[in-house]
mmCIF file of C-alpha atoms in Angstrom:
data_model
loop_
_atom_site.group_PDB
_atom_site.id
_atom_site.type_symbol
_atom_site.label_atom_id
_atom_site.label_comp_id
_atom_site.label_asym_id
_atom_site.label_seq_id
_atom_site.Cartn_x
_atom_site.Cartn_y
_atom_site.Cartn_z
ATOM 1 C CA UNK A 1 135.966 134.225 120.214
ATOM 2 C CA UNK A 2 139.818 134.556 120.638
ATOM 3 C CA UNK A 3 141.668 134.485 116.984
ATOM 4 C CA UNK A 4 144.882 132.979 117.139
ATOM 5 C CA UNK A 5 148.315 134.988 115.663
ATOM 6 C CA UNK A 6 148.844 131.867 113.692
ATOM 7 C CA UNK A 7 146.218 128.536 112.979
ATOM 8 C CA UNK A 8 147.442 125.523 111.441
ATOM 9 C CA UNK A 9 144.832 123.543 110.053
ATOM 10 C CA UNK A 10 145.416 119.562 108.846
ATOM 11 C CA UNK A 11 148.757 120.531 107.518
ATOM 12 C CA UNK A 12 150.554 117.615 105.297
ATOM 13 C CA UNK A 13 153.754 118.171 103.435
ATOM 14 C CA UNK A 14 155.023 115.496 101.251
ATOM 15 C CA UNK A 15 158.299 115.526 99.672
ATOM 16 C CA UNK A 16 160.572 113.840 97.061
ATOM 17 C CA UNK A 17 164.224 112.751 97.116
ATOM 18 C CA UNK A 18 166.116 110.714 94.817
ATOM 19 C CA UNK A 19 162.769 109.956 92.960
ATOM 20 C CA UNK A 20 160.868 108.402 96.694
ATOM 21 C CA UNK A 21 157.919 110.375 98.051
ATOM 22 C CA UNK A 22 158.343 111.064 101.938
ATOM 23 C CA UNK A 23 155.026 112.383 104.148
ATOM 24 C CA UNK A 24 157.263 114.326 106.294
ATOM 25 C CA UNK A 25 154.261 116.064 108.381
ATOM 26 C CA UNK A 26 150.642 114.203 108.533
ATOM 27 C CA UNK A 27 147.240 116.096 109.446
ATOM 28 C CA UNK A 28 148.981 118.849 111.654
ATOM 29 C CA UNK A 29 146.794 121.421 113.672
ATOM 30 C CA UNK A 30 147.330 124.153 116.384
ATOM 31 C CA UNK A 31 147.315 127.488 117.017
ATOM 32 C CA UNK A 32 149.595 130.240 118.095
ATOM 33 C CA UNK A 33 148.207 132.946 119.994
ATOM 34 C CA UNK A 34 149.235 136.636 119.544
ATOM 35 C CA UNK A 35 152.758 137.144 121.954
ATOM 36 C CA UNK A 36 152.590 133.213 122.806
ATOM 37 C CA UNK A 37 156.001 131.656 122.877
ATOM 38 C CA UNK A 38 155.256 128.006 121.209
ATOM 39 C CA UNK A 39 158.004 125.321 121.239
ATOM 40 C CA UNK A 40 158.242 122.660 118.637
ATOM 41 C CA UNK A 41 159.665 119.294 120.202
ATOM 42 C CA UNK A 42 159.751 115.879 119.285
ATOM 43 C CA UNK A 43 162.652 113.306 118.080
ATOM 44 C CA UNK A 44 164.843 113.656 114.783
ATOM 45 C CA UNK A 45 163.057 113.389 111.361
ATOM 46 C CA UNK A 46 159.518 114.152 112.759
ATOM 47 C CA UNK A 47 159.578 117.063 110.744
ATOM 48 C CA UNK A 48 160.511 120.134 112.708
ATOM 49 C CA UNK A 49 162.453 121.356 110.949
ATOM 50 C CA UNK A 50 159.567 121.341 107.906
ATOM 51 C CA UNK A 51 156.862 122.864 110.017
ATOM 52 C CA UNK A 52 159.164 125.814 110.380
ATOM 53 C CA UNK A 53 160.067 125.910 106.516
ATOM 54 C CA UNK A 54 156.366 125.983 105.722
ATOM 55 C CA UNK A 55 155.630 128.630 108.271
ATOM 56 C CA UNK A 56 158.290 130.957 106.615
ATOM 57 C CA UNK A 57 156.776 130.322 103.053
ATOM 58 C CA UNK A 58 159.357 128.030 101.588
ATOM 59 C CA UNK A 59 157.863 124.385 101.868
ATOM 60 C CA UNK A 60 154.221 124.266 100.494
ATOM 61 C CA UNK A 61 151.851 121.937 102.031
ATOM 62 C CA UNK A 62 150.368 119.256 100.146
ATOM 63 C CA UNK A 63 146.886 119.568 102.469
ATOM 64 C CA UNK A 64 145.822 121.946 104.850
ATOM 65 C CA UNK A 65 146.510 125.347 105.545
ATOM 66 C CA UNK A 66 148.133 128.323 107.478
ATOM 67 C CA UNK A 67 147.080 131.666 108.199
ATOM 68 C CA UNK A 68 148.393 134.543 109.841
ATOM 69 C CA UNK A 69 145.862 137.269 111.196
ATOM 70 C CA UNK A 70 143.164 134.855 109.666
ATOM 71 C CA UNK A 71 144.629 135.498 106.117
ATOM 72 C CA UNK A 72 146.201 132.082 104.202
ATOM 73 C CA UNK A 73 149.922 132.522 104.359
ATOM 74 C CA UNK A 74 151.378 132.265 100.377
ATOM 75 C CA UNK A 75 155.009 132.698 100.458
ATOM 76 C CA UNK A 76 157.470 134.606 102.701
ATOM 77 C CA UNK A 77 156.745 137.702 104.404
ATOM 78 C CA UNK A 78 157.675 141.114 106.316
ATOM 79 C CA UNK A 79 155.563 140.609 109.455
ATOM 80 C CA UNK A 80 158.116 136.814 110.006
ATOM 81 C CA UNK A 81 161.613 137.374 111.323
ATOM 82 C CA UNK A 82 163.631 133.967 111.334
ATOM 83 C CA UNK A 83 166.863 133.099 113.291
ATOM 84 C CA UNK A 84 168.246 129.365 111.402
ATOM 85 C CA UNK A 85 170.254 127.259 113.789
ATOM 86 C CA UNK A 86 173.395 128.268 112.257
ATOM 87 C CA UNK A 87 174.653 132.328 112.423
ATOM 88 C CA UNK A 88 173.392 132.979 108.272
ATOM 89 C CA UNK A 89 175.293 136.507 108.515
ATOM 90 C CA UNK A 90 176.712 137.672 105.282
ATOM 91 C CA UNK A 91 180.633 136.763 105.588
ATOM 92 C CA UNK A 92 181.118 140.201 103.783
ATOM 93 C CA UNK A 93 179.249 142.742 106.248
ATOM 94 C CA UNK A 94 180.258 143.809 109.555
ATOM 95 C CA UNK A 95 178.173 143.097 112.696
ATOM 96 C CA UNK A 96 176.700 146.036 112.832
ATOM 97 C CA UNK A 97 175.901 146.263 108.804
ATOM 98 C CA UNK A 98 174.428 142.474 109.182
ATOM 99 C CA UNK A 99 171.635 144.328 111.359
ATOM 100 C CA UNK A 100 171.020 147.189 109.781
ATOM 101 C CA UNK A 101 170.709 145.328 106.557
ATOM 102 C CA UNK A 102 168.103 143.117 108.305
ATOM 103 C CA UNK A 103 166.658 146.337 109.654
ATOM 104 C CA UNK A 104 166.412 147.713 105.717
ATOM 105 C CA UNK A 105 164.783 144.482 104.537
ATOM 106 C CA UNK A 106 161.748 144.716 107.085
ATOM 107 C CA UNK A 107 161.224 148.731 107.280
ATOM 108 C CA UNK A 108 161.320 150.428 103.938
ATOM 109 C CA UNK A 109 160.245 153.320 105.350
ATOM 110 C CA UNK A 110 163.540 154.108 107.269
ATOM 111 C CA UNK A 111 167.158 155.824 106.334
ATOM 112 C CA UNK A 112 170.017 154.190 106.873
ATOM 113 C CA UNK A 113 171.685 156.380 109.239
ATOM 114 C CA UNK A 114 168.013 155.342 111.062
ATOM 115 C CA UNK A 115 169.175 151.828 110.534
ATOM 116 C CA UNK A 116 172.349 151.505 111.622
ATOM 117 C CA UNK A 117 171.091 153.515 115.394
ATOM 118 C CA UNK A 118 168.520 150.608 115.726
ATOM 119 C CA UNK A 119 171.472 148.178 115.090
ATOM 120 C CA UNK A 120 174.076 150.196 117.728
ATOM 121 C CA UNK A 121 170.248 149.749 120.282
ATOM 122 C CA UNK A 122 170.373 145.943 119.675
ATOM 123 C CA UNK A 123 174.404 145.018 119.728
ATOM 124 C CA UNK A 124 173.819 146.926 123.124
ATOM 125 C CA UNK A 125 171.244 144.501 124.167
ATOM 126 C CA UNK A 126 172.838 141.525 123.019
ATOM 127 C CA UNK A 127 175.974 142.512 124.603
ATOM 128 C CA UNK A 128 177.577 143.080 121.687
ATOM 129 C CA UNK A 129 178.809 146.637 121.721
ATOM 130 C CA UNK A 130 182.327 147.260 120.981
ATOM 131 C CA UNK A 131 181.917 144.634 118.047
ATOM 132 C CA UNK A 132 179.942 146.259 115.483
ATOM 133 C CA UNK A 133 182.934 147.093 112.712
ATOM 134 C CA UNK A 134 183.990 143.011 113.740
ATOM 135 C CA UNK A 135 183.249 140.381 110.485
ATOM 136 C CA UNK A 136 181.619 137.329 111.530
ATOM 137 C CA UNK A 137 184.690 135.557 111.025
ATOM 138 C CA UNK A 138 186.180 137.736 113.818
ATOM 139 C CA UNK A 139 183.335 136.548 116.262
ATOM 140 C CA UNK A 140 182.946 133.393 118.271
ATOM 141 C CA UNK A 141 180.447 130.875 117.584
ATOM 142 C CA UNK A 142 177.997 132.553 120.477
ATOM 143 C CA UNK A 143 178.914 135.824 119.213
ATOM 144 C CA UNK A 144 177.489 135.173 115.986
ATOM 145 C CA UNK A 145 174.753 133.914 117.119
ATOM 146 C CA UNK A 146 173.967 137.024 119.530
ATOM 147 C CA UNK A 147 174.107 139.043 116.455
ATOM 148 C CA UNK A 148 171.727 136.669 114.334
ATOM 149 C CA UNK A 149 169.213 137.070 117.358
ATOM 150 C CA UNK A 150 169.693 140.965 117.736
ATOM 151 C CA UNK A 151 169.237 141.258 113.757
ATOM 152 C CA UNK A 152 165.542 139.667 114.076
ATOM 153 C CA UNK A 153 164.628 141.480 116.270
ATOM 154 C CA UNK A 154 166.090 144.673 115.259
ATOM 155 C CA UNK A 155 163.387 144.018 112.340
ATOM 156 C CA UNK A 156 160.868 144.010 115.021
ATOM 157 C CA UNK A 157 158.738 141.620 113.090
ATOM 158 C CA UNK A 158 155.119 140.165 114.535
ATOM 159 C CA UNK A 159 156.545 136.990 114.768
ATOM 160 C CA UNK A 160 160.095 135.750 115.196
ATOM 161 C CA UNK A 161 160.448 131.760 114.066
ATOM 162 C CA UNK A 162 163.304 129.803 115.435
ATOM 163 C CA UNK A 163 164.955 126.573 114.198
ATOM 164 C CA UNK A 164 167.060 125.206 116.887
ATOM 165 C CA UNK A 165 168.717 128.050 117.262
ATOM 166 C CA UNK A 166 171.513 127.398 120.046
ATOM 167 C CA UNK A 167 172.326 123.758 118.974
ATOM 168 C CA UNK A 168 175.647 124.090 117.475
ATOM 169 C CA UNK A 169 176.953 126.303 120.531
ATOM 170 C CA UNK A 170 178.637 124.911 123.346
ATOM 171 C CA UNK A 171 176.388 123.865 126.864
ATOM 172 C CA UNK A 172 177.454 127.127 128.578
ATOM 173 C CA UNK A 173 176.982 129.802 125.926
ATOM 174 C CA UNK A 174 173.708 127.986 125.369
ATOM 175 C CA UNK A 175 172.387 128.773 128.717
ATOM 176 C CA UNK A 176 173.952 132.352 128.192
ATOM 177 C CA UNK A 177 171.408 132.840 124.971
ATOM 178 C CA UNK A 178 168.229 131.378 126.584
ATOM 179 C CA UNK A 179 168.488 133.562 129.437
ATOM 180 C CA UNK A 180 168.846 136.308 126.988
ATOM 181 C CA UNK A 181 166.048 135.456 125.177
ATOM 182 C CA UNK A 182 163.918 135.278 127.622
ATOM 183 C CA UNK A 183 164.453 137.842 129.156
ATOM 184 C CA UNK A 184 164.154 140.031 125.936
ATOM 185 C CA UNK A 185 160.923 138.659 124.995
ATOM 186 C CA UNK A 186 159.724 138.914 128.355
ATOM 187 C CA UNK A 187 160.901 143.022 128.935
ATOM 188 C CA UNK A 188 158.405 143.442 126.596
ATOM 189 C CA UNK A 189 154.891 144.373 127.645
ATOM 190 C CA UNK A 190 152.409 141.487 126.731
ATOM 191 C CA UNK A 191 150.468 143.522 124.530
ATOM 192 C CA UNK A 192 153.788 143.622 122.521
ATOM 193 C CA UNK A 193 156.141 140.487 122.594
ATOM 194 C CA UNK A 194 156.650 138.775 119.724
ATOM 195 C CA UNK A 195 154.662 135.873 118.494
ATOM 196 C CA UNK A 196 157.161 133.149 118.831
ATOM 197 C CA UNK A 197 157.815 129.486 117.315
ATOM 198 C CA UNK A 198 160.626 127.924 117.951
ATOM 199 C CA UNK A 199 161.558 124.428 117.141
ATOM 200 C CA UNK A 200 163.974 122.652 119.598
ATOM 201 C CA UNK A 201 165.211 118.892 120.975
ATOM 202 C CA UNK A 202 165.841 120.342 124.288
ATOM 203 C CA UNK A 203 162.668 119.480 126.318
ATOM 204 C CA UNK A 204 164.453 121.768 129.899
ATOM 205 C CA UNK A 205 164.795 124.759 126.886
ATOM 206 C CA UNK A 206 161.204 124.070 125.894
ATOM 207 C CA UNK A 207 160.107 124.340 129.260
ATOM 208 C CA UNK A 208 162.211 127.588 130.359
ATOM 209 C CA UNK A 209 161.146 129.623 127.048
ATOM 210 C CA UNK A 210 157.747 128.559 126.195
ATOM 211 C CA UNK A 211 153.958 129.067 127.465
ATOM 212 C CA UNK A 212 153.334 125.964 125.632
ATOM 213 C CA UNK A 213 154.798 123.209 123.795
ATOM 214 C CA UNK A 214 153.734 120.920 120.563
ATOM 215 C CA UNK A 215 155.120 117.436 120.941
ATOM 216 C CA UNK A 216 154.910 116.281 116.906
ATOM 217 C CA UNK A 217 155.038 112.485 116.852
ATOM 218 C CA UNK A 218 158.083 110.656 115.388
ATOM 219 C CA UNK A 219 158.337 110.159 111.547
ATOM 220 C CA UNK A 220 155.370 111.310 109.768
ATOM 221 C CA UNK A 221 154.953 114.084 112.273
ATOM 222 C CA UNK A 222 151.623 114.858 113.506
ATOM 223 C CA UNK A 223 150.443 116.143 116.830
ATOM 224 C CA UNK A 224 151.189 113.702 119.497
ATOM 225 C CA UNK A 225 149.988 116.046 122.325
ATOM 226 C CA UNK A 226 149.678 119.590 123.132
ATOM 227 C CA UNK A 227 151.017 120.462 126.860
ATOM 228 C CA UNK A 228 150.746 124.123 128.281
ATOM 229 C CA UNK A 229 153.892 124.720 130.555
ATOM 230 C CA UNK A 230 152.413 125.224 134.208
ATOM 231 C CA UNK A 231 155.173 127.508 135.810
ATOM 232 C CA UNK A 232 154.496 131.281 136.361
ATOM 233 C CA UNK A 233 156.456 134.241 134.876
ATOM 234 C CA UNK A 234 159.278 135.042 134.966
ATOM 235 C CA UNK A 235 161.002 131.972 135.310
ATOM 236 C CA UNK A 236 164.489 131.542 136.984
ATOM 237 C CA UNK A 237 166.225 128.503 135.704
ATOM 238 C CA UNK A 238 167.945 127.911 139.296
ATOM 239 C CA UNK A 239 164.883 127.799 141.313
ATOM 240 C CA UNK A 240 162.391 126.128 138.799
ATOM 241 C CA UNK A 241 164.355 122.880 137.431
ATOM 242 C CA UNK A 242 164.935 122.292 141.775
ATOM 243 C CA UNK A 243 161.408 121.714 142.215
ATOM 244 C CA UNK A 244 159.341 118.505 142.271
ATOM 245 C CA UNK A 245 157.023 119.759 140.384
ATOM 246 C CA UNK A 246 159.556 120.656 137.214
ATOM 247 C CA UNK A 247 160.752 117.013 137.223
ATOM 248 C CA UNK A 248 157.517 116.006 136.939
ATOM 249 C CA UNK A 249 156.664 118.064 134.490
ATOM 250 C CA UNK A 250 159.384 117.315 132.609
ATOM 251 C CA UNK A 251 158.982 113.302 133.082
ATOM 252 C CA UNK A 252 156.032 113.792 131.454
ATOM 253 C CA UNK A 253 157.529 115.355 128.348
ATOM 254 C CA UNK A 254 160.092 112.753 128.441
ATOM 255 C CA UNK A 255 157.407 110.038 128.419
ATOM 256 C CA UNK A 256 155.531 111.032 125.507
ATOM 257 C CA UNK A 257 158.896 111.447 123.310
ATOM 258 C CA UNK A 258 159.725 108.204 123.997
ATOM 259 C CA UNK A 259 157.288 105.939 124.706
ATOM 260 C CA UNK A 260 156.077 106.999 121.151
ATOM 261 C CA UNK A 261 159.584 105.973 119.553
ATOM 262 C CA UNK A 262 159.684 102.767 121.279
ATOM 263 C CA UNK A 263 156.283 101.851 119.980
ATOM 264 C CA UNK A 264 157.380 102.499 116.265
ATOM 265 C CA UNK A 265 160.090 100.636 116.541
ATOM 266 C CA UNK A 266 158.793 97.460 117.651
ATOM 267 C CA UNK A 267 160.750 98.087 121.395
ATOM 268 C CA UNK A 268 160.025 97.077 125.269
ATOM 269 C CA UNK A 269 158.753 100.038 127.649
ATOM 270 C CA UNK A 270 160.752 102.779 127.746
ATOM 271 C CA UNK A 271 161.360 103.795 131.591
ATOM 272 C CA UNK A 272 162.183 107.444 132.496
#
């Protein structure tokens, strides 16, 4: 019997604001197997965003569980790297020292002279070299976030979680950082990539980055459908969204966002 990295069982999460209760997530279950790259999708306020929070262990769920390794998850933890969708460096540290500091967090065990090598390894990868003594403030938007990315994993953590990470960057950086990611994740051997969830609106990102994707219902989200992503490895974005078979694939996607919004608001058919 395969044991998944990560097994979310019935998961509710209920919150309050301004004295109103909200079910923001409703009887959620899946799994995430160890180096599977699992995208979150489905429309604003189906709780994402949530899911994410209560996999780093800062939302508690109000039903259900989550386990890592088979072990209920209770609060944050080493073995979970997280990249937010906007750059969270310290203002204060360099580029490099941002890493390193990561680095530090994650592996005790390490000097910092040890440190800040790993950190010079990952500015390399992210294309970032020259621009380790830069502040954040002395970065572009897409800069930033190339260091945010190269400080996760520069803690080489199991599993990396990712909120929307390249939504506040402009279309063509954003293409820039997906192929990077990918291709980072995927120079690893399979035995060890990173267990990866990463929570996105961008259905052609879902289907470039992931081996599967969890389409969450609109508000209360729950598990509308679970869809494994059909197209070998590695993936080319030129040559895989000109085939008949990606726009199919991808109507598909589109279908079950939206037919599911129409029907909750009362509207006609939606046509893709």
């Amino acid at each position: 019997m395969t044991t998944n990295k990560i097994e979310i069982k019935h998961l509710t999460v209920d919150y309050t604001e301004r004295g109103r209760s909200f079910n923001a997530l409703h009887d959620v279950s899946f799994g995430v197997g160890a180096g599977e790259f699992v995208s979150v999708i489905g429309a604003s306020g189906c709780g994402k965003s949530t899911l994410l929070s209560v996999l780093e262990g800062i939302y508690q769920a109000a039903d259900g569980s989550v386990e890592i390794d088979g072990k209920a998850l209770h609060g944050t933890g080493k073995e979970r790297g997280v990249v937010f969708q906007h750059y969270s460096l310290f203002p204060w540290m360099t580029t490099r020292t941002n890493i390193a500091f990561g680095i530090k967090q994650a592996r005790h065990d390490i000097s910092r002279r040890e440190c800040l090598k790993i950190a010079d390894e990952f500015l390399g990868k992210v294309g970032l070299e020259g621009f380790g003594k830069k502040y954040p403030s002395q970065l572009s938007g897409g800069m930033q976030q190339r260091a945010a990315i190269a400080r996760a994993l520069a803690m080489n953590t199991e599993i990396l979680l990712m909120d929307e990470p390249f939504s506040a960057i402009d279309a063509k950086n954003r293409v820039v950082l997906q192929e990077l990611l990918l291709s980072l994740w995927e120079g690893d051997s399979k035995e060890h990539r990173k267990t990866v969830v990463f929570v996105t609106h961008d259905i052609d990102e879902a289907i470039l980055l992931s081996d599967k994707i969890v389409v969450l219902t609109a508000h209360p989200g729950t598990v509308n459908e679970i869809v494994q992503v059909p197209f070998d490895r590695p993936r080319r974005r030129e040559s895989l969204t000109q085939t008949a078979e990606y726009g199919q694939f991808r109507n598909r996607l589109l279908s079950l966002l939206y037919h599911d919004v129409a029907e909750r608001i009362g509207g006609e058919e939606v046509v893709i």
